[in-house]
C-alpha positions as semicolon CSV with decimal commas, in nm:
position;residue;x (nm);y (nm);z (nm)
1;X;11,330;-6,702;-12,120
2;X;11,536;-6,580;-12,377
3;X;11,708;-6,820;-12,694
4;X;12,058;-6,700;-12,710
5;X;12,258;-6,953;-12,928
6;X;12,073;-6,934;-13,245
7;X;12,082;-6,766;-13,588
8;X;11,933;-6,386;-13,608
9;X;11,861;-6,148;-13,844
10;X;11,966;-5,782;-13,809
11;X;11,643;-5,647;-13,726
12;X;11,632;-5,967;-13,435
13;X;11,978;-5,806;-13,263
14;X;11,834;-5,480;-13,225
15;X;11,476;-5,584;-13,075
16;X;11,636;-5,869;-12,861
17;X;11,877;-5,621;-12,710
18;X;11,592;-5,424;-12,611
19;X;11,394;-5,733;-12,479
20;X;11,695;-5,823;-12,313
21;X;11,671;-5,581;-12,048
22;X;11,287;-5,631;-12,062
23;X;11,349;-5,939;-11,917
24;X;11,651;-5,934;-11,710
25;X;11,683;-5,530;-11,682
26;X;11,610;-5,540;-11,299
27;X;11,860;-5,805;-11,167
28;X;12,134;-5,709;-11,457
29;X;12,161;-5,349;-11,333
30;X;12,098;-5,401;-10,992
31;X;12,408;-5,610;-10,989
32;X;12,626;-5,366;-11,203
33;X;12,536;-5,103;-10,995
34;X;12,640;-5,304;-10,676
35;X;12,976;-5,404;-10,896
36;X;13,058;-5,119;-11,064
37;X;12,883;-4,860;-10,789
38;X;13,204;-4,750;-10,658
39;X;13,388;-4,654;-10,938
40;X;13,153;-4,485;-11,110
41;X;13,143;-4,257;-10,802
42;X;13,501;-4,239;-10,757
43;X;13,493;-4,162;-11,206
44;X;13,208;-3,851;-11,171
45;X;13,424;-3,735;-10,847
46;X;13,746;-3,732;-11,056
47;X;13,558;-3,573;-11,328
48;X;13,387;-3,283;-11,170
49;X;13,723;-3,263;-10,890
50;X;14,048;-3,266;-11,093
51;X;13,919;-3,235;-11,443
52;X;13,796;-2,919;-11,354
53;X;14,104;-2,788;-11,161
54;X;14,329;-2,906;-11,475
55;X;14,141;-2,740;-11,765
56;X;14,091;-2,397;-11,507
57;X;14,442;-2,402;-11,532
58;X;14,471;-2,456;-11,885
59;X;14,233;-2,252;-11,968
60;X;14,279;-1,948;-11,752
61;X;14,640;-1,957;-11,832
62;X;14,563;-1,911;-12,227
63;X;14,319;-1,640;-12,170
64;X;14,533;-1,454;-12,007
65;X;14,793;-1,445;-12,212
66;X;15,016;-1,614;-11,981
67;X;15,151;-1,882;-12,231
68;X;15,369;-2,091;-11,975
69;X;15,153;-2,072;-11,678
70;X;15,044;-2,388;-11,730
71;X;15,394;-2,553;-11,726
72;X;15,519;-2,379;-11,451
73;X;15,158;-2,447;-11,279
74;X;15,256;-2,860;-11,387
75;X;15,653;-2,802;-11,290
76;X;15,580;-2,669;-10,941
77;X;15,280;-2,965;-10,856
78;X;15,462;-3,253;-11,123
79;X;15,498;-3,523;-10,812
80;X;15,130;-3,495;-10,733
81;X;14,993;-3,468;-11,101
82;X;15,235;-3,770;-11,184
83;X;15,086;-3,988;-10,879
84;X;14,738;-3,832;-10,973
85;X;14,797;-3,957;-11,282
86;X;14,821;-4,285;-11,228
87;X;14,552;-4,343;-11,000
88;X;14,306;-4,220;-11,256
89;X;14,450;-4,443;-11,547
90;X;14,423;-4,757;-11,286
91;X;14,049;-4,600;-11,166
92;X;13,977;-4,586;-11,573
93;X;14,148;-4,899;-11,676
94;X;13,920;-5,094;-11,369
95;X;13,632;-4,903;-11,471
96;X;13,677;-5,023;-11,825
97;X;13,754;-5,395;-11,741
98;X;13,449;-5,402;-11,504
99;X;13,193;-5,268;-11,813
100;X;13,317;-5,493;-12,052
101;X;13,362;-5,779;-11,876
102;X;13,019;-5,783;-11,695
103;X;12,802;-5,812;-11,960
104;X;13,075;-6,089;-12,090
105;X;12,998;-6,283;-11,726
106;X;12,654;-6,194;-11,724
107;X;12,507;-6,294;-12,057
108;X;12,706;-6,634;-12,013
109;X;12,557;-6,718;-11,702
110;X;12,211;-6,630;-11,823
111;X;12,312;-6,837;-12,178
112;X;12,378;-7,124;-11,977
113;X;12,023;-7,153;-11,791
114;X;11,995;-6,959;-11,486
115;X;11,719;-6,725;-11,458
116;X;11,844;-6,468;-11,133
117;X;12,203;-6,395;-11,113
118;X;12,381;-6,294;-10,763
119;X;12,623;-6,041;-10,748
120;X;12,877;-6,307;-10,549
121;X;12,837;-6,510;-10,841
122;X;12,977;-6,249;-11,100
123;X;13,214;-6,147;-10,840
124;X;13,357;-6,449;-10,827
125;X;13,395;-6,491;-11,215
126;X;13,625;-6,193;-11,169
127;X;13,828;-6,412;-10,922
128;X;13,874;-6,688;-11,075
129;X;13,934;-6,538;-11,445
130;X;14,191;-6,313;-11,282
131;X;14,436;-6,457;-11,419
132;X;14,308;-6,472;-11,814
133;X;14,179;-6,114;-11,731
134;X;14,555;-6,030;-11,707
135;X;14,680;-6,155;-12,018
136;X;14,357;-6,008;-12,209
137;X;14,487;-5,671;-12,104
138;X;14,846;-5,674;-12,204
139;X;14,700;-5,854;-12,589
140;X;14,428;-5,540;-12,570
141;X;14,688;-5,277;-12,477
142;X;14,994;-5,409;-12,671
143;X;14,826;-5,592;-12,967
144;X;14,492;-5,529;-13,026
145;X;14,507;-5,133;-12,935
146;X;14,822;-4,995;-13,139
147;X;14,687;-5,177;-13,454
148;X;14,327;-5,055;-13,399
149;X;14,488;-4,681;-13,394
150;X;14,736;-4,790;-13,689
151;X;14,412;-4,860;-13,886
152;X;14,166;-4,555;-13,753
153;X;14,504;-4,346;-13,770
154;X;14,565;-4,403;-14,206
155;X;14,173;-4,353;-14,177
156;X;14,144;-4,024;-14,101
157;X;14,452;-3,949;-14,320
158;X;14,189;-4,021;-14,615
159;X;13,966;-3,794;-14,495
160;X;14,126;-3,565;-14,726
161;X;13,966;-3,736;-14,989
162;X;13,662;-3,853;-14,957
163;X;13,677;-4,230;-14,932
164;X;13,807;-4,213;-14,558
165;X;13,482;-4,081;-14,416
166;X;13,362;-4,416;-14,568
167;X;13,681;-4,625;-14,435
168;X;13,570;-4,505;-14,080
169;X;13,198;-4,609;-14,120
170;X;13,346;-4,899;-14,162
171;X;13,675;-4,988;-13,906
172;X;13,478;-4,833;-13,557
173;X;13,211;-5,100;-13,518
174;X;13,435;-5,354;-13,718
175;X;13,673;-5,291;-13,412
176;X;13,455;-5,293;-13,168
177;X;13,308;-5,624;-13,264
178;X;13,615;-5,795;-13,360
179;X;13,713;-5,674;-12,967
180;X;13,372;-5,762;-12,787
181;X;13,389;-6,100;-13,018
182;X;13,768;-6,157;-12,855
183;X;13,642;-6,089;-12,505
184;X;13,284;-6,337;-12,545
185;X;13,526;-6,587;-12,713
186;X;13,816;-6,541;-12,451
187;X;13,558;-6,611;-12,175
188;X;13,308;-6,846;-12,284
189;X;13,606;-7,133;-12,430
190;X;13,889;-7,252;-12,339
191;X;14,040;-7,128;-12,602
192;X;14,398;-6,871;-12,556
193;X;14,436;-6,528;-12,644
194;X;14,538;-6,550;-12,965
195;X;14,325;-6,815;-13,069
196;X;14,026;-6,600;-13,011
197;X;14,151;-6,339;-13,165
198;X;14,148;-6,521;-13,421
199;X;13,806;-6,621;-13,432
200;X;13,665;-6,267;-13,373
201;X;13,837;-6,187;-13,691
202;X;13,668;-6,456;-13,885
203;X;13,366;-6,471;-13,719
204;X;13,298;-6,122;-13,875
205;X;13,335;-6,261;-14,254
206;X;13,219;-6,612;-14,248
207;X;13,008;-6,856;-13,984
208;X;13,247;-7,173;-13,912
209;X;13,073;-7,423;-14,189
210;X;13,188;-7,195;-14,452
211;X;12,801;-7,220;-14,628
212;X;12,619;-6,938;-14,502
213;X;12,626;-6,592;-14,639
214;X;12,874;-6,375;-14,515
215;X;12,720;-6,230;-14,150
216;X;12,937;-5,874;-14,199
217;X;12,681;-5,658;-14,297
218;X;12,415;-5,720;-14,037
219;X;12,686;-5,777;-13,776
220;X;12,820;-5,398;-13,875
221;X;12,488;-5,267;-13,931
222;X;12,339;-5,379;-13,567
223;X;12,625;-5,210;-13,445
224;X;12,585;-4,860;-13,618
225;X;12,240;-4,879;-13,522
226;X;12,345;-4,910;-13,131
227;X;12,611;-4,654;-13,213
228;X;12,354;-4,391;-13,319
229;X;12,118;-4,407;-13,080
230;X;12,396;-4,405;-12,757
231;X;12,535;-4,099;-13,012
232;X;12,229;-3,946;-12,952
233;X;12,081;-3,968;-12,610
234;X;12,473;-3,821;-12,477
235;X;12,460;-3,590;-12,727
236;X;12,199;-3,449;-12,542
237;X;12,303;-3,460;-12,192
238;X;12,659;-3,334;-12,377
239;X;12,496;-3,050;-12,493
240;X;12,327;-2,892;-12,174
241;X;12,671;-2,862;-11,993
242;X;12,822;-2,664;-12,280
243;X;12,450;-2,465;-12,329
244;X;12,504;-2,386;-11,962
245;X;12,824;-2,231;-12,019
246;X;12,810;-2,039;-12,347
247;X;12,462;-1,893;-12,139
248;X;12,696;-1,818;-11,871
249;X;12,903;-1,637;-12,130
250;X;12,623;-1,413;-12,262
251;X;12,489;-1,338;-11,956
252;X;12,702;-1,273;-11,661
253;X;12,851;-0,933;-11,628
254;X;13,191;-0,897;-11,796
255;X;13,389;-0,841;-11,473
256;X;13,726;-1,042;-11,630
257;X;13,695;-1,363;-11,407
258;X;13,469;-1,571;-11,554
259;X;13,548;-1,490;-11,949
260;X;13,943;-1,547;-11,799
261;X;13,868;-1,906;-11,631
262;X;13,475;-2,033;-11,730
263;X;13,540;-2,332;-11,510
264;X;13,579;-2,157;-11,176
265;X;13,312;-2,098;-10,932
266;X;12,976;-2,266;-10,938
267;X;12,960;-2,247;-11,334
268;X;13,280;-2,451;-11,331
269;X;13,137;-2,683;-11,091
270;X;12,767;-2,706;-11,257
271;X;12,936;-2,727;-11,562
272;X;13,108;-3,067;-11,472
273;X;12,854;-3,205;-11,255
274;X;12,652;-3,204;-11,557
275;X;12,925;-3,340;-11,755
276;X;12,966;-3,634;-11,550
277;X;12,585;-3,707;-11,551
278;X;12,637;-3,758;-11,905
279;X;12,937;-3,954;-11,828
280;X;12,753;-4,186;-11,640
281;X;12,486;-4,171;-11,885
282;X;12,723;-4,295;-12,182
283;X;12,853;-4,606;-11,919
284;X;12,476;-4,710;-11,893
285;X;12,371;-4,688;-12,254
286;X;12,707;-4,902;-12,314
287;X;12,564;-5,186;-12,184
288;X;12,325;-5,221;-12,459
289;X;12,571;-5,234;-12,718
290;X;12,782;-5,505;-12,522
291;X;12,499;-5,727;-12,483
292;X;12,398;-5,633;-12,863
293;X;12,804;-5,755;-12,934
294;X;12,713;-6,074;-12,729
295;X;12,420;-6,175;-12,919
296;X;12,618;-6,129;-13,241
297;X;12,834;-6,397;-13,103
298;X;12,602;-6,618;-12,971
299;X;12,478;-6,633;-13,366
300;X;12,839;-6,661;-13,472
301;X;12,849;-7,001;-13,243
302;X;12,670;-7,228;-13,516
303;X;12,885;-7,533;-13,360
304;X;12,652;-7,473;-13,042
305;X;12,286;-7,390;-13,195
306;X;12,158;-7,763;-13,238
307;X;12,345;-7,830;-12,928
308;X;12,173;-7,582;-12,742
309;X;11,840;-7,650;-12,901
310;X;11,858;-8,067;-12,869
311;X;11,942;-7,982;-12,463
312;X;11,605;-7,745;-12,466
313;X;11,403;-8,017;-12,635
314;X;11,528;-8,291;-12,350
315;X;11,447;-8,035;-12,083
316;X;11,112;-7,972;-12,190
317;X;11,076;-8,381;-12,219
318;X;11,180;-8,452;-11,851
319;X;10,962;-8,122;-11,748
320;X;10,650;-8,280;-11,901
């Protein structure tokens, strides 16, 4: 059984992430698949279906010279695209609440003692958090988001000089643990949105006695770690789809079809197939860096370590 409310070292988030899913790989996954099954299907299916009629059209249309095909391709289909539309920003906004609030449910269940965790039992988190899972997504979307692409934004303005390649090193994983740290916090107290928002921000400078060294550094460095390797494995299934069509490219017979839309045909369809592999790829390796986010803020939670550790030395009394 794994210790999660106590102090770790940066080295100890990146091996107990791993040895996370050495010990509860199996059910955790089983679950999320059962969960999330659905929409991932539905996601790949939207990706390899409409993505791929979309850029044909964009794409064919610039090839060809044809410079407002594309609107008058969008005018004369704008009630279905506009429906469309929608349905795949609800399928990708579901999709996104499911894989960051799972691990959130999961790791909190698992924190609090139970060994095997039922899929009716995170299903019914969902339920009855409905409500606070409302309100997180109008702070995310109205709050959290605009200033997180006010701050990324003046970033990559000062890429021009040199000092914003350094500024962005710095703001991704800062904003994606201040955001994982609002969603473990939002769930795991009683605490409202704000509030916690509040205490992901400080949680990332200081622990809540004020003593301790500062836990930034191995809190952003855990995260660039789990950043680069999920960087690499898609890059890889990333780059076989785009291998497979620049091949394509070299090697077909110029006949005018394929070099005016690349995306229709089988290439178009291999093409996304493979591209939604490494979609689904991506959504997998994510869950590694949420549950790497949720042991940051189990060592964040100081107020709970001796807690935690005083209820594991009475259960180990009364088991004896």
């Amino acid at each position: 059984m794994m210790q999660f409310y106590k102090k770790r070292e940066f080295g100890a988030f990146i091996s107990d992430s791993f040895n996370f899913f050495k010990l509860y790989g199996k059910n955790y996954f089983k679950n999320y698949i059962l969960i999330n099954g659905l929409l991932l299907i539905l996601t790949i299916a939207v990706v390899i279906f409409g993505f791929r009629e979309v850029f044909g059209q964009l794409v064919g249309s610039n090839m060809s010279g044809e410079s407002y095909y594309f609107e008058r391709y969008f005018a004369d289909n704008a009630g279905m695209l506009i429906v469309a539309g929608l349905l795949v920003f609800l399928l990708f906004a579901l999709l996104a609440i499911v894989n960051y609030l799972y691990p959130v449910f999961y790791m909190k269940r698992i924190a609090g003692g139970a060994q095997k965790i039922k899929t009716d039992e995170i299903l019914d988190d969902f339920k009855k958090n409905a409500g606070r899972i409302f309100k997180m997504c109008l702070g995310m979307l109205f709050i959290v988001l605009p200033v997180t692409m006010i701050i990324v934004g003046f970033s990559y303005v000062l890429l021009l000089i040199i000092i914003g390649f350094f500024l962005i090193l710095l703001v991704y994983p800062t904003a994606f643990n201040v955001s994982s740290f609002l969603m473990y916090d939002y769930f795991n107290t009683k605490r409202g949105f704000f509030e916690s928002l509040s205490y992901s921000i400080r949680a990332q400078f200081s622990y809540p006695n004020g003593n301790e060294k500062s836990p930034y550094w191995k809190y952003w460095g855990a995260s660039i770690i789990m950043f680069v390797i999920l960087y690499v494995v898609t890059s890889v299934f990333t780059f076989i789809p785009l291998m497979f069509v620049y091949g394509s490219l070299l090697t077909s017979t110029p006949d005018g079809n394929f070099e005016e839309n690349p995306f229709a045909g089988t290439a178009g369809i291999v093409f996304f197939v493979l591209y939604g592999i490494s979609m689904l790829v991506s959504l997998f390796l994510s869950n590694l860096m949420y549950i790497n986010a949720g042991l940051m803020y189990y060592d964040s939670r100081t107020d709970l370590h001796q807690k935690i550790e005083l209820e594991e030395i009475e259960t180990i009394g009364i088991n004896e």
